[in-house]
Tab-separated table of C-alpha atoms in Angstrom:
chain	number	residue	atom	x	y	z
A	135	MET	CA	0.000	0.000	0.000
A	136	ARG	CA	2.881	2.366	0.747
A	137	ASP	CA	4.369	1.812	-2.722
A	138	SER	CA	0.966	2.276	-4.340
A	139	LEU	CA	0.369	5.554	-2.507
A	140	GLY	CA	3.800	6.785	-3.612
A	141	VAL	CA	3.074	6.007	-7.245
A	142	GLY	CA	-0.392	7.510	-6.910
A	143	LEU	CA	0.872	10.771	-5.460
A	144	ALA	CA	3.658	11.097	-8.037
A	145	THR	CA	1.399	10.343	-10.977
A	146	GLY	CA	-1.812	12.056	-9.944
A	147	THR	CA	-0.230	15.441	-9.456
A	148	TYR	CA	0.885	15.770	-13.070
A	149	GLY	CA	-2.781	16.041	-13.956
A	150	VAL	CA	-1.970	19.734	-13.519
A	151	SER	CA	-0.008	19.494	-16.746
A	152	PHE	CA	-2.903	17.886	-18.611
A	153	GLY	CA	-5.368	20.498	-17.376
A	154	ALA	CA	-3.133	23.344	-18.496
A	155	VAL	CA	-2.277	21.732	-21.850
A	156	ALA	CA	-5.935	20.965	-22.584
A	157	VAL	CA	-7.014	24.558	-21.964
A	158	ALA	CA	-4.123	25.813	-24.083
A	159	SER	CA	-5.323	23.468	-26.849
A	160	GLY	CA	-8.715	25.150	-26.969
A	161	LEU	CA	-10.864	23.104	-24.580
A	162	SER	CA	-12.930	24.791	-21.899
A	163	VAL	CA	-12.378	24.111	-18.203
A	164	ALA	CA	-15.577	22.014	-18.087
A	165	GLN	CA	-14.587	19.958	-21.142
A	166	THR	CA	-11.136	19.368	-19.685
A	167	CYS	CA	-12.526	18.179	-16.351
A	168	ALA	CA	-15.072	15.933	-18.109
A	169	LEU	CA	-12.278	14.247	-20.060
A	170	SER	CA	-10.377	13.389	-16.904
A	171	LEU	CA	-13.533	12.226	-15.138
A	172	LEU	CA	-14.910	10.030	-17.937
A	173	MET	CA	-11.906	9.017	-20.051
A	174	PHE	CA	-9.268	8.791	-17.287
A	175	THR	CA	-6.328	7.402	-19.181
A	176	GLY	CA	-3.640	10.052	-19.213
A	177	ALA	CA	-1.760	9.065	-22.350
A	178	SER	CA	-4.950	8.935	-24.438
A	179	GLN	CA	-6.060	12.270	-23.017
A	180	PHE	CA	-2.741	13.851	-23.994
A	181	ALA	CA	-3.011	12.258	-27.449
A	182	LEU	CA	-6.468	13.786	-27.944
A	183	VAL	CA	-5.506	17.312	-26.927
A	184	GLY	CA	-2.228	16.991	-28.834
A	185	VAL	CA	-4.094	16.352	-32.092
A	186	LEU	CA	-6.474	19.237	-31.373
A	187	ALA	CA	-3.567	21.557	-30.563
A	188	ALA	CA	-1.917	20.626	-33.872
A	189	GLY	CA	-5.087	21.646	-35.747
A	190	GLY	CA	-6.441	18.123	-36.243
A	191	ALA	CA	-10.131	17.238	-36.341
A	192	PRO	CA	-11.815	16.032	-33.129
A	193	LEU	CA	-12.516	12.674	-34.819
A	194	SER	CA	-8.803	12.222	-35.569
A	195	GLY	CA	-7.996	13.032	-31.966
A	196	ALA	CA	-10.597	10.561	-30.714
A	197	LEU	CA	-9.232	7.806	-32.977
A	198	ALA	CA	-5.675	8.464	-31.789
A	199	ALA	CA	-6.856	8.278	-28.179
A	200	LEU	CA	-8.778	5.065	-28.927
A	201	LEU	CA	-5.766	3.427	-30.569
A	202	LEU	CA	-3.525	4.365	-27.677
A	203	GLY	CA	-6.079	3.067	-25.196
A	204	THR	CA	-6.248	-0.393	-26.771
A	205	ARG	CA	-3.396	-1.487	-24.511
A	206	ASN	CA	-5.829	-1.287	-21.593
A	207	THR	CA	-7.757	-4.165	-23.189
A	208	LEU	CA	-4.655	-6.330	-22.914
A	209	TYR	CA	-4.215	-5.225	-19.308
A	210	GLY	CA	-7.798	-6.271	-18.616
A	211	LEU	CA	-7.246	-9.734	-20.065
A	212	ARG	CA	-4.199	-10.159	-17.842
A	213	LEU	CA	-5.832	-8.848	-14.664
A	214	ALA	CA	-9.294	-10.429	-14.973
A	215	ARG	CA	-8.174	-13.736	-13.505
A	216	LEU	CA	-5.711	-12.183	-11.051
A	217	LEU	CA	-8.204	-9.763	-9.473
A	218	SER	CA	-11.193	-12.137	-9.798
A	219	TYR	CA	-13.802	-9.375	-9.769
A	220	ALA	CA	-17.298	-10.097	-11.097
A	221	GLY	CA	-20.435	-8.104	-11.895
A	222	TRP	CA	-20.487	-4.422	-11.014
A	223	ARG	CA	-17.130	-4.673	-9.206
A	224	ARG	CA	-15.456	-5.676	-12.468
A	225	ALA	CA	-17.151	-2.785	-14.302
A	226	ALA	CA	-16.095	-0.297	-11.601
A	227	ALA	CA	-12.530	-1.622	-11.513
A	228	SER	CA	-12.220	-1.202	-15.280
A	229	HIS	CA	-12.461	2.574	-14.848
A	230	VAL	CA	-9.200	2.676	-12.890
A	231	LEU	CA	-7.443	0.157	-15.154
A	232	ILE	CA	-4.392	2.182	-16.197
A	233	ASP	CA	-0.658	1.603	-16.588
A	234	GLU	CA	0.215	2.364	-12.986
A	235	SER	CA	-2.542	0.313	-11.319
A	236	THR	CA	-1.720	-2.624	-13.589
A	237	ALA	CA	1.982	-2.380	-12.790
A	238	MET	CA	1.260	-2.406	-9.054
A	239	ALA	CA	-0.967	-5.505	-9.329
A	240	VAL	CA	0.667	-7.921	-11.789
A	241	ASN	CA	3.633	-8.850	-9.595
A	242	ARG	CA	1.575	-9.752	-6.510
A	243	THR	CA	1.374	-13.355	-5.469
A	244	SER	CA	-2.180	-13.370	-4.116
A	245	THR	CA	-5.543	-11.982	-5.143
A	246	ALA	CA	-5.821	-9.919	-1.945
A	247	ALA	CA	-2.407	-8.279	-2.485
A	248	ALA	CA	-3.146	-7.659	-6.165
A	249	ARG	CA	-6.473	-6.011	-5.299
A	250	THR	CA	-4.793	-3.821	-2.673
A	251	GLY	CA	-2.108	-2.650	-5.085
A	252	PHE	CA	-4.572	-2.148	-7.937
A	253	LEU	CA	-7.256	-0.269	-6.015
A	254	THR	CA	-4.919	1.844	-3.887
A	255	THR	CA	-2.988	2.983	-6.927
A	256	GLY	CA	-5.961	3.411	-9.249
A	257	VAL	CA	-8.252	5.241	-6.827
A	258	THR	CA	-5.461	7.505	-5.520
A	259	ILE	CA	-4.480	8.523	-9.036
A	260	PHE	CA	-8.129	8.969	-10.100
A	261	VAL	CA	-8.876	11.377	-7.245
A	262	LEU	CA	-5.626	13.332	-7.505
A	263	TRP	CA	-5.672	13.367	-11.304
A	264	ASN	CA	-9.144	14.933	-11.395
A	265	VAL	CA	-8.357	17.487	-8.690
A	266	ALA	CA	-5.061	18.368	-10.378
A	267	THR	CA	-6.767	18.607	-13.777
A	268	ALA	CA	-9.203	21.190	-12.425
A	269	VAL	CA	-6.366	23.163	-10.829
A	270	GLY	CA	-4.285	23.028	-14.014
A	271	ALA	CA	-7.213	24.011	-16.233
A	272	VAL	CA	-8.042	27.061	-14.121
A	273	ALA	CA	-4.396	28.033	-13.708
A	274	GLY	CA	-3.687	27.398	-17.397
A	275	THR	CA	-5.697	30.422	-18.373
A	276	ALA	CA	-3.244	32.536	-16.370
A	277	ILE	CA	0.166	30.977	-17.108
A	278	GLY	CA	-0.238	30.515	-20.874
A	279	ASP	CA	1.060	27.452	-22.733
A	280	PRO	CA	2.472	25.015	-20.102
A	281	ARG	CA	4.709	23.403	-22.722
A	282	ASP	CA	6.865	26.523	-22.463
A	283	TYR	CA	7.718	25.321	-18.938
A	284	GLY	CA	8.290	21.694	-19.934
A	285	LEU	CA	5.307	20.383	-17.970
A	286	ASP	CA	4.294	18.085	-20.850
A	287	ALA	CA	7.492	16.090	-20.178
A	288	ALA	CA	6.073	14.936	-16.850
A	289	VAL	CA	4.110	12.108	-18.490
A	290	GLY	CA	7.176	10.650	-20.192
A	291	ALA	CA	9.165	10.948	-16.981
A	292	ALA	CA	6.503	9.040	-15.054
A	293	PHE	CA	6.408	6.225	-17.629
A	294	LEU	CA	10.198	5.984	-17.521
A	295	ALA	CA	10.144	5.768	-13.727
A	296	LEU	CA	7.737	2.819	-13.970
A	297	LEU	CA	9.643	1.080	-16.763
A	298	TRP	CA	13.213	1.447	-15.541
A	299	PRO	CA	13.076	-1.027	-12.609
A	300	ARG	CA	11.714	-3.715	-14.982
A	301	LEU	CA	14.703	-3.622	-17.362
A	302	HIS	CA	16.532	-6.479	-15.658
A	303	SER	CA	18.377	-8.002	-18.618
A	304	ALA	CA	20.355	-6.825	-21.642
A	305	LEU	CA	17.512	-8.043	-23.894
A	306	HIS	CA	15.007	-5.872	-22.034
A	307	ARG	CA	17.262	-2.845	-22.385
A	308	TRP	CA	17.804	-3.470	-26.105
A	309	VAL	CA	14.056	-3.835	-26.654
A	310	ALA	CA	13.494	-0.513	-24.861
A	311	VAL	CA	16.148	1.207	-26.990
A	312	ALA	CA	14.741	-0.241	-30.245
A	313	ALA	CA	11.173	0.728	-29.337
A	314	ALA	CA	12.254	4.256	-28.408
A	315	ALA	CA	14.183	4.605	-31.696
A	316	VAL	CA	11.140	3.537	-33.736
A	317	ALA	CA	8.874	5.901	-31.807
A	318	LEU	CA	11.240	8.845	-32.323
A	319	GLY	CA	11.574	8.032	-36.032
A	320	ALA	CA	7.791	7.907	-36.440
A	321	VAL	CA	7.080	11.220	-34.691
A	322	PRO	CA	7.665	13.502	-37.758
A	323	PHE	CA	5.498	11.361	-40.054
A	324	THR	CA	2.553	10.129	-37.983
A	325	ALA	CA	-0.289	11.463	-35.865
A	326	ALA	CA	0.027	11.801	-32.129
A	327	GLY	CA	-0.318	8.449	-30.408
A	328	VAL	CA	0.818	6.361	-33.383
A	329	PRO	CA	4.553	6.402	-32.399
A	330	VAL	CA	3.649	4.807	-29.076
A	331	LEU	CA	1.713	2.047	-30.859
A	332	ALA	CA	4.647	1.501	-33.232
A	333	ALA	CA	6.981	1.163	-30.248
A	334	ALA	CA	4.603	-1.334	-28.659
A	335	GLY	CA	4.592	-3.284	-31.946
A	336	VAL	CA	8.392	-3.528	-31.846
A	337	ALA	CA	8.337	-4.854	-28.296
A	338	LEU	CA	5.589	-7.343	-29.184
A	339	LEU	CA	7.422	-8.575	-32.294
A	340	ILE	CA	10.703	-9.091	-30.433
A	341	GLY	CA	8.850	-10.821	-27.630
A	342	LEU	CA	7.210	-13.258	-30.067
A	343	LEU	CA	10.468	-13.947	-31.909
A	344	THR	CA	12.431	-14.596	-28.741
A	345	HIS	CA	9.611	-16.737	-27.343
A	346	PHE	CA	9.576	-19.046	-30.381
A	347	ARG	CA	13.387	-19.164	-30.445
A	348	VAL	CA	13.498	-20.291	-26.835
A	349	ALA	CA	10.648	-22.725	-27.415
A	350	ASP	CA	12.637	-24.396	-30.227
A	351	LEU	CA	15.641	-25.028	-27.999
A	352	PRO	CA	16.075	-28.334	-26.174
A	353	VAL	CA	14.855	-28.132	-22.588
A	354	GLU	CA	18.389	-28.488	-21.232
A	355	ASP	CA	19.572	-25.440	-23.280
A	356	ARG	CA	16.805	-22.996	-22.225
């Protein structure tokens, strides 16, 4: 629970950045708060306002957000059996199914511990993210474009903080470098959100190739 609260506090507070960026992209304070309340998946929210800020159509922004949010479906498949929620509890839990809550649940060895990590992280971030979004949206009208202060880098920094402890082997580090290179190369030519999906595709492809390679080896050589 202590680790989950730490992640929740660190992540929820950069909702200030989203609130300020969204207002600078042309959304009203009410629209910005509604996005955080109903969508609540930070990366997809940033993808949506990023497309709008670049002059894209709302439909393009929504599609980019939807594509980026497809990873949550995979998280749900992984966590459904681990958390063992049913009925309305499963529906309610799906609203706080994000990167951080998933990361704090998947490594637990029991259902009770996984639920504690998942709910503590998810609910803490949900509350703080929405409060911080409102603060950022109101303040954003006064401070101008928050990207001038580098606040939009907070999301990437948070993802890196979650990913770094999981890079245990040289293969993991090479996969991270390759995925980052593909994402950076795709940025000038694709819509917001697509580079992240391309990076995920690289990681998935390498994972499949290495899985089959290991599976082909004799048991004594694995």
